[in-house]
């Protein structure tokens, strides 16, 4: 018999997995394909790994043809799931049968780092398809020849030259975490199971879903990053991590709204604009965001509302949460302005005040030469920080 062995984290299994296994089954004329979810994947640090039982059940729903057998051998074995150990066990169960190991091109290109990869090659024939259009079959053949010493033309490795289906469990998990359905990459039965078991979501999924609908993609990703940075800062400075994450996530909720809608919700929320604010529409989204949280989302926590309201300008006497959101917005992962590393260093290595002062110098220093308006809240925050610094200097002098 010709047995295909298809291992993976399958977190969750998707149609790319099924397609890979089906193509190899047909091309190599396999009698059976064993689908083996790993317990702990040795080659990657998996975040939000669903329980073994759930992944087994999802595999049963994903791989439904008669020739598939979903095996719990690695899940039962526990610990790191090395393919070498699995093949040794299979050789005993299927003596005399030919074993074909089914993998995607990403796995092939790191194959020389697999535990006992030479022995694996002596036990099984690799069957590979490309996962990305940027990795053509010729590149895989070169790697197989140069690094593993396998020649496709001699049948030492089987490379299937097909159009890649570019999908991954990582992207699907991200989609689910943001309130998506995994469509079109999950089969219905797997999608239903995920929903039934509430897998790959958290308490913030509905808010991410809301933001995804309201913000442009870049702004949406920025919001996710600000939330992460806010949580990190809260952890560092003893703030409330959950509040910080929430406020960071929603700080730009009105950013991509029409000016008329921003003005309308501010009015509804009783926010009266100063002359500087009236003449500076770039500041509206923060105030409108605060009104949106209160009126549309029923947020009652004034600290969260203020953190959103003052995240662009800052203000004097800010709370810890307000400072966190103000700074998180400057240091989020995708930011790449010239001094961002200095800002990150100040925020994470010195203090929120040192980082705030630097950011205000940067903001005020870039607005004034362009003859643009500077909000009095920013000036007041700047002055407050300078006075604090002066006091500190005097104390140092006396010491
Ligand atoms: P993650 O995104 O979490 O890393 P994944 O989508 O790569 O997951 P795995 O369970 O790690 O899925 O993959 C199992 C096997 O399936 C690997 O050999 C991988 O290369 C292959 N594979 C996964 N997705 C595809 C795809 N879209 N096309 C071809 N092969 C794939």
Coordinates of C-alpha atoms and ligand atoms in Angstrom, one line a residue:
X1 CA 0.0 0.0 0.0
X2 CA 1.0 3.6 -0.5
X3 CA 0.3 5.6 2.6
X4 CA 0.4 9.4 2.7
X5 CA 1.3 11.0 6.0
X6 CA 0.0 14.5 6.4
X7 CA 1.0 16.2 9.7
X8 CA 0.3 19.8 10.7
X9 CA -0.9 21.9 13.6
X10 CA -4.3 22.3 11.9
X11 CA -5.2 25.2 14.0
X12 CA -7.7 25.2 12.3
X13 CA -7.6 22.9 9.3
X14 CA -8.6 24.7 6.1
X15 CA -9.3 24.1 2.4
X16 CA -5.6 24.7 1.5
X17 CA -4.8 21.6 3.7
X18 CA -7.5 19.5 2.0
X19 CA -6.4 20.6 -1.5
X20 CA -2.8 19.7 -0.8
X21 CA -3.7 16.2 0.5
X22 CA -6.1 15.6 -2.4
X23 CA -3.7 16.7 -5.1
X24 CA -0.9 14.4 -3.6
X25 CA -3.3 11.5 -3.2
X26 CA -4.2 11.7 -6.9
X27 CA -0.7 12.4 -8.3
X28 CA 0.9 9.6 -6.3
X29 CA -2.1 7.3 -6.3
X30 CA -2.1 6.9 -2.6
X31 CA -4.4 4.2 -1.0
X32 CA -4.7 6.1 2.3
X33 CA -3.9 9.4 3.8
X34 CA -3.2 9.7 7.5
X35 CA -4.0 13.2 8.8
X36 CA -2.0 13.7 12.1
X37 CA -2.5 16.9 14.1
X38 CA 0.6 17.7 16.2
X39 CA 0.4 18.0 20.0
X40 CA 3.0 20.8 20.2
X41 CA 4.5 21.8 16.9
X42 CA 8.3 21.7 17.2
X43 CA 9.0 24.4 14.6
X44 CA 6.7 27.3 15.7
X45 CA 5.5 29.0 18.8
X46 CA 1.8 28.7 18.3
X47 CA -0.4 31.3 19.8
X48 CA -4.0 30.5 20.6
X49 CA -3.5 26.8 20.0
X50 CA -6.9 25.1 20.2
X51 CA -7.2 21.9 22.3
X52 CA -6.0 18.7 20.7
X53 CA -9.6 17.2 20.8
X54 CA -10.9 20.3 19.0
X55 CA -8.3 20.1 16.3
X56 CA -9.0 16.4 15.9
X57 CA -12.7 17.0 15.5
X58 CA -12.1 19.9 13.0
X59 CA -9.8 17.6 11.0
X60 CA -12.5 14.9 10.9
X61 CA -14.9 17.5 9.5
X62 CA -12.3 18.9 7.0
X63 CA -11.0 15.6 5.6
X64 CA -14.2 13.8 4.9
X65 CA -13.2 11.5 1.9
X66 CA -13.1 7.8 2.7
X67 CA -9.4 7.6 2.1
X68 CA -8.6 9.9 4.9
X69 CA -7.9 8.7 8.4
X70 CA -7.6 11.3 11.1
X71 CA -5.1 10.0 13.7
X72 CA -4.7 11.0 17.3
X73 CA -1.2 9.4 17.6
X74 CA 0.7 12.7 18.2
X75 CA -2.0 14.2 20.4
X76 CA -1.9 11.1 22.6
X77 CA 1.8 11.0 22.7
X78 CA 1.9 14.6 24.0
X79 CA 5.1 16.7 24.2
X80 CA 6.8 18.0 21.1
X81 CA 5.5 16.1 18.0
X82 CA 8.6 15.1 16.0
X83 CA 7.8 13.6 12.6
X84 CA 10.7 11.2 13.0
X85 CA 9.0 9.6 16.1
X86 CA 5.7 9.4 14.3
X87 CA 7.3 7.7 11.3
X88 CA 9.1 5.2 13.5
X89 CA 5.7 4.2 15.0
X90 CA 4.1 4.1 11.6
X91 CA 6.8 1.8 10.2
X92 CA 5.7 -0.7 12.8
X93 CA 2.0 -0.3 12.1
X94 CA 2.5 -0.5 8.3
X95 CA 5.4 -2.8 7.7
X96 CA 6.4 -3.1 4.0
X97 CA 4.2 -0.2 2.9
X98 CA 5.5 2.9 1.1
X99 CA 5.3 6.1 3.1
X100 CA 4.8 9.5 1.4
X101 CA 5.2 12.6 3.6
X102 CA 3.0 15.4 2.5
X103 CA 4.2 19.0 3.1
X104 CA 3.8 22.5 1.8
X105 CA 6.7 24.4 0.4
X106 CA 7.3 26.5 3.6
X107 CA 8.0 23.3 5.4
X108 CA 10.3 22.0 2.7
X109 CA 12.4 25.1 2.8
X110 CA 13.2 24.5 6.4
X111 CA 13.4 20.8 6.2
X112 CA 17.1 20.6 6.9
X113 CA 16.4 21.9 10.4
X114 CA 13.9 19.1 11.2
X115 CA 14.9 16.6 13.9
X116 CA 16.6 13.6 12.2
X117 CA 15.7 14.8 8.8
X118 CA 18.1 12.5 7.0
X119 CA 16.5 9.5 8.7
X120 CA 13.1 10.8 7.8
X121 CA 14.2 11.0 4.1
X122 CA 15.3 7.3 4.3
X123 CA 11.9 6.3 5.6
X124 CA 9.6 8.4 3.4
X125 CA 9.3 10.2 0.1
X126 CA 8.6 13.9 0.3
X127 CA 5.6 15.2 -1.6
X128 CA 5.5 19.0 -1.9
X129 CA 3.3 21.8 -3.4
X130 CA 4.1 25.5 -3.4
X131 CA 2.1 27.7 -1.0
X132 CA 3.0 31.0 -2.5
X133 CA 3.3 32.2 -6.1
X134 CA 6.6 33.9 -5.1
X135 CA 8.1 30.4 -4.5
X136 CA 8.0 28.6 -7.9
X137 CA 8.5 24.9 -8.3
X138 CA 12.0 25.4 -9.8
X139 CA 13.1 27.0 -6.5
X140 CA 11.9 24.0 -4.6
X141 CA 13.7 21.7 -7.0
X142 CA 16.9 23.7 -6.4
X143 CA 16.6 23.5 -2.7
X144 CA 15.9 19.8 -2.8
X145 CA 18.9 19.2 -4.9
X146 CA 21.4 21.6 -3.2
X147 CA 20.4 21.2 0.4
X148 CA 18.9 17.7 0.7
X149 CA 20.6 16.0 -2.2
X150 CA 17.2 14.9 -3.7
X151 CA 16.6 14.8 -7.4
X152 CA 13.0 15.3 -8.6
X153 CA 13.7 13.7 -12.0
X154 CA 14.8 10.5 -10.2
X155 CA 11.6 10.5 -8.1
X156 CA 13.5 11.1 -4.9
X157 CA 11.1 13.9 -4.1
X158 CA 7.7 14.7 -5.7
X159 CA 7.1 18.3 -6.5
X160 CA 3.6 19.1 -7.8
X161 CA 3.6 22.1 -10.0
X162 CA 0.2 23.6 -9.3
X163 CA -1.2 27.1 -8.8
X164 CA -0.8 27.8 -5.0
X165 CA -3.9 28.4 -2.9
X166 CA -2.6 31.2 -0.7
X167 CA -4.3 30.7 2.7
X168 CA -3.0 29.9 6.2
X169 CA -4.4 29.1 9.6
X170 CA -2.7 32.3 10.9
X171 CA -4.7 34.5 8.6
X172 CA -7.9 32.6 9.3
X173 CA -7.4 32.9 13.1
X174 CA -6.8 36.6 12.7
X175 CA -10.0 36.9 10.7
X176 CA -12.0 35.0 13.3
X177 CA -10.5 37.1 16.1
X178 CA -11.8 40.2 14.3
X179 CA -15.3 38.8 14.0
X180 CA -14.9 37.2 10.5
X181 CA -16.1 33.8 9.5
X182 CA -12.9 32.4 7.9
X183 CA -14.8 32.6 4.6
X184 CA -13.9 31.3 2.0
X185 CA -11.0 29.3 3.4
X186 CA -12.9 27.2 6.0
X187 CA -15.3 24.5 5.0
X188 CA -18.8 25.0 6.4
X189 CA -18.5 22.1 8.9
X190 CA -15.3 23.4 10.4
X191 CA -16.7 27.0 10.5
X192 CA -19.8 25.7 12.3
X193 CA -17.7 23.8 14.9
X194 CA -15.6 26.9 15.6
X195 CA -18.7 28.9 16.1
X196 CA -20.3 26.3 18.3
X197 CA -17.2 26.1 20.5
X198 CA -16.4 29.8 20.4
X199 CA -12.8 29.1 19.3
X200 CA -10.3 31.7 18.2
X201 CA -12.2 34.7 19.7
X202 CA -11.9 36.8 22.8
X203 CA -13.8 39.4 24.7
X204 CA -12.7 42.1 22.2
X205 CA -13.8 40.3 19.1
X206 CA -17.1 42.3 18.7
X207 CA -15.2 45.6 19.0
X208 CA -12.6 44.5 16.4
X209 CA -15.5 43.6 14.2
X210 CA -17.1 47.0 14.7
X211 CA -13.8 48.8 13.9
X212 CA -13.1 46.6 10.9
X213 CA -16.4 47.9 9.5
X214 CA -15.7 51.5 10.3
X215 CA -12.0 52.0 9.6
X216 CA -9.8 51.7 6.6
X217 CA -7.5 48.7 6.7
X218 CA -4.4 50.7 7.7
X219 CA -6.2 52.5 10.4
X220 CA -7.8 49.3 11.7
X221 CA -4.3 47.6 11.9
X222 CA -3.0 50.7 13.7
X223 CA -5.8 50.4 16.2
X224 CA -4.9 46.8 17.0
X225 CA -1.3 47.8 17.4
X226 CA -2.1 50.8 19.7
X227 CA -4.2 48.4 21.8
X228 CA -1.2 46.1 22.2
X229 CA 1.1 48.9 23.0
X230 CA -1.4 50.3 25.5
X231 CA -1.6 47.0 27.3
X232 CA 2.2 46.7 27.4
X233 CA 2.5 50.2 28.9
X234 CA -0.3 49.5 31.4
X235 CA 1.6 46.3 32.5
X236 CA 4.8 48.3 32.8
X237 CA 3.4 51.2 34.8
X238 CA 0.8 49.4 36.9
X239 CA -2.3 50.5 35.0
X240 CA -5.4 48.5 34.2
X241 CA -4.4 46.4 31.2
X242 CA -7.9 45.6 30.1
X243 CA -9.0 49.2 30.2
X244 CA -5.8 50.2 28.4
X245 CA -6.4 47.6 25.7
X246 CA -10.0 48.7 25.2
X247 CA -9.3 52.4 25.0
X248 CA -6.3 51.8 22.7
X249 CA -8.5 49.7 20.4
X250 CA -11.2 52.3 20.2
X251 CA -9.2 55.5 20.3
X252 CA -9.7 56.1 16.5
X253 CA -13.2 54.8 16.2
X254 CA -14.4 58.0 14.5
X255 CA -11.2 58.7 12.5
X256 CA -12.6 57.7 9.1
X257 CA -16.0 59.1 9.7
X258 CA -17.2 62.0 7.6
X259 CA -16.6 65.5 9.1
X260 CA -20.4 66.1 9.2
X261 CA -20.8 62.9 11.3
X262 CA -18.0 63.8 13.6
X263 CA -19.6 67.3 14.2
X264 CA -23.0 65.7 14.6
X265 CA -22.0 63.3 17.3
X266 CA -20.0 65.9 19.1
X267 CA -23.0 68.2 19.2
X268 CA -25.2 65.3 20.4
X269 CA -22.7 64.6 23.1
X270 CA -22.7 68.3 24.3
X271 CA -19.1 68.9 23.2
X272 CA -18.6 72.6 22.5
X273 CA -15.7 73.4 20.2
X274 CA -13.2 76.1 21.0
X275 CA -12.0 78.4 18.2
X276 CA -8.8 76.3 17.9
X277 CA -10.8 73.2 17.6
X278 CA -13.4 74.6 15.1
X279 CA -10.5 75.5 12.8
X280 CA -8.7 72.2 13.2
X281 CA -10.7 69.3 11.8
X282 CA -7.8 66.9 12.4
X283 CA -8.6 67.1 16.1
X284 CA -12.3 66.2 15.7
X285 CA -12.0 62.5 15.6
X286 CA -10.8 62.3 19.1
X287 CA -13.6 64.3 20.6
X288 CA -16.1 62.6 18.3
X289 CA -14.7 59.2 19.4
X290 CA -15.3 60.1 23.0
X291 CA -18.9 61.0 22.2
X292 CA -19.3 57.8 20.2
X293 CA -18.1 55.7 23.1
X294 CA -20.6 57.3 25.4
X295 CA -23.6 57.6 23.2
X296 CA -23.4 54.7 20.8
X297 CA -21.5 52.1 22.9
X298 CA -22.8 52.9 26.3
X299 CA -19.3 53.3 27.8
X300 CA -19.7 55.0 31.2
X301 CA -16.1 54.9 32.4
X302 CA -15.0 58.5 32.3
X303 CA -11.3 57.6 32.4
X304 CA -11.7 55.6 29.2
X305 CA -13.8 58.3 27.5
X306 CA -11.2 60.9 28.4
X307 CA -8.3 58.8 27.2
X308 CA -10.0 58.7 23.8
X309 CA -10.9 62.4 23.9
X310 CA -7.4 63.6 24.7
X311 CA -5.3 61.1 22.8
X312 CA -4.2 63.5 20.1
X313 CA -3.6 66.7 22.1
X314 CA -2.8 65.5 25.6
X315 CA -3.8 67.9 28.4
X316 CA -2.6 68.9 31.8
X317 CA -3.2 66.6 34.8
X318 CA -3.8 63.6 32.7
X319 CA -4.6 60.3 34.4
X320 CA -2.3 57.3 34.0
X321 CA -4.7 55.8 31.4
X322 CA -4.8 59.0 29.4
X323 CA -1.0 59.2 29.3
X324 CA -0.8 55.5 28.3
X325 CA -3.2 56.0 25.3
X326 CA -1.5 59.2 24.3
X327 CA 1.9 57.5 24.2
X328 CA 0.7 54.2 22.8
X329 CA -0.5 56.1 19.7
X330 CA 3.1 57.3 19.2
X331 CA 4.9 54.0 19.6
X332 CA 2.5 51.4 18.1
X333 CA 4.3 48.6 16.1
X334 CA 3.7 50.0 12.6
X335 CA 4.9 53.6 13.4
X336 CA 8.1 54.4 11.4
X337 CA 8.7 58.1 11.7
X338 CA 12.3 59.1 12.2
X339 CA 12.5 59.3 16.0
X340 CA 10.2 56.4 16.8
X341 CA 12.9 54.3 18.4
X342 CA 13.8 57.2 20.7
X343 CA 10.2 57.5 21.7
X344 CA 9.9 53.8 22.3
X345 CA 13.0 53.8 24.4
X346 CA 11.7 56.8 26.5
X347 CA 8.3 55.2 26.9
X348 CA 9.4 51.7 27.8
X349 CA 12.7 52.5 29.5
X350 CA 12.3 55.9 31.2
X351 CA 8.8 57.3 31.9
X352 CA 5.5 58.2 30.3
X353 CA 6.4 61.9 31.2
X354 CA 9.7 61.8 29.4
X355 CA 8.1 60.2 26.4
X356 CA 5.3 62.8 26.5
X357 CA 7.7 65.7 26.6
X358 CA 9.6 64.3 23.7
X359 CA 6.4 63.9 21.7
X360 CA 5.2 67.4 22.5
X361 CA 8.5 68.9 21.5
X362 CA 8.2 66.9 18.2
X363 CA 4.5 68.0 17.7
X364 CA 4.8 71.6 18.7
X365 CA 8.2 71.9 16.9
X366 CA 6.7 70.7 13.6
X367 CA 3.4 72.6 13.8
X368 CA 4.8 76.1 14.6
X369 CA 7.2 76.4 11.6
X370 CA 4.3 75.5 9.3
X371 CA 2.1 78.2 10.9
X372 CA -0.4 75.6 12.0
X373 CA -2.6 75.8 15.1
X374 CA -1.4 74.4 18.3
X375 CA -4.0 73.3 20.8
X376 CA -3.8 74.9 24.2
X377 CA -4.2 71.5 25.9
X378 CA -0.9 70.4 24.3
X379 CA 0.8 73.6 25.4
X380 CA -0.5 73.2 28.9
X381 CA 0.6 69.6 29.1
X382 CA 4.0 70.7 27.8
X383 CA 4.3 73.5 30.4
X384 CA 3.2 71.1 33.2
X385 CA 6.0 68.7 32.2
X386 CA 8.6 71.4 32.0
X387 CA 7.6 72.7 35.5
X388 CA 7.8 69.2 36.8
X389 CA 11.2 68.9 35.3
X390 CA 12.3 72.2 36.8
X391 CA 11.2 71.1 40.3
X392 CA 13.1 67.9 39.8
X393 CA 16.3 69.9 38.8
X394 CA 15.9 72.1 41.9
X395 CA 15.6 69.0 44.2
X396 CA 18.7 67.6 42.6
X397 CA 20.6 70.8 43.2
X398 CA 19.7 70.8 46.9
X399 CA 20.7 67.1 47.3
Ligands
LIG1 P1 -0.1 28.5 10.5 O1 -0.6 29.7 9.6 O2 -0.7 28.5 11.8 O3 1.4 28.4 10.4 P2 -0.6 26.7 8.3 O4 -1.8 27.2 7.6 O5 0.7 26.8 7.8 O6 -0.6 27.2 9.8 P3 -0.1 24.0 9.3 O7 -1.1 23.2 10.1 O8 1.1 24.5 10.0 O9 -1.0 25.1 8.6 O10 0.3 23.2 8.0 C1 0.3 21.8 7.8 C2 0.9 21.5 6.5 O11 0.1 22.0 5.4 C3 2.3 22.1 6.2 O12 3.1 21.2 5.5 C4 2.0 23.3 5.3 O13 3.1 23.6 4.5 C5 0.8 22.8 4.5 N1 -0.1 23.9 4.1 C6 -0.7 24.7 4.9 N2 -1.5 25.6 4.1 C7 -1.2 25.3 2.8 C8 -1.7 25.8 1.6 N3 -2.5 26.9 1.5 N4 -1.2 25.2 0.4 C9 -0.3 24.2 0.5 N5 0.1 23.7 1.7 C10 -0.3 24.2 2.8

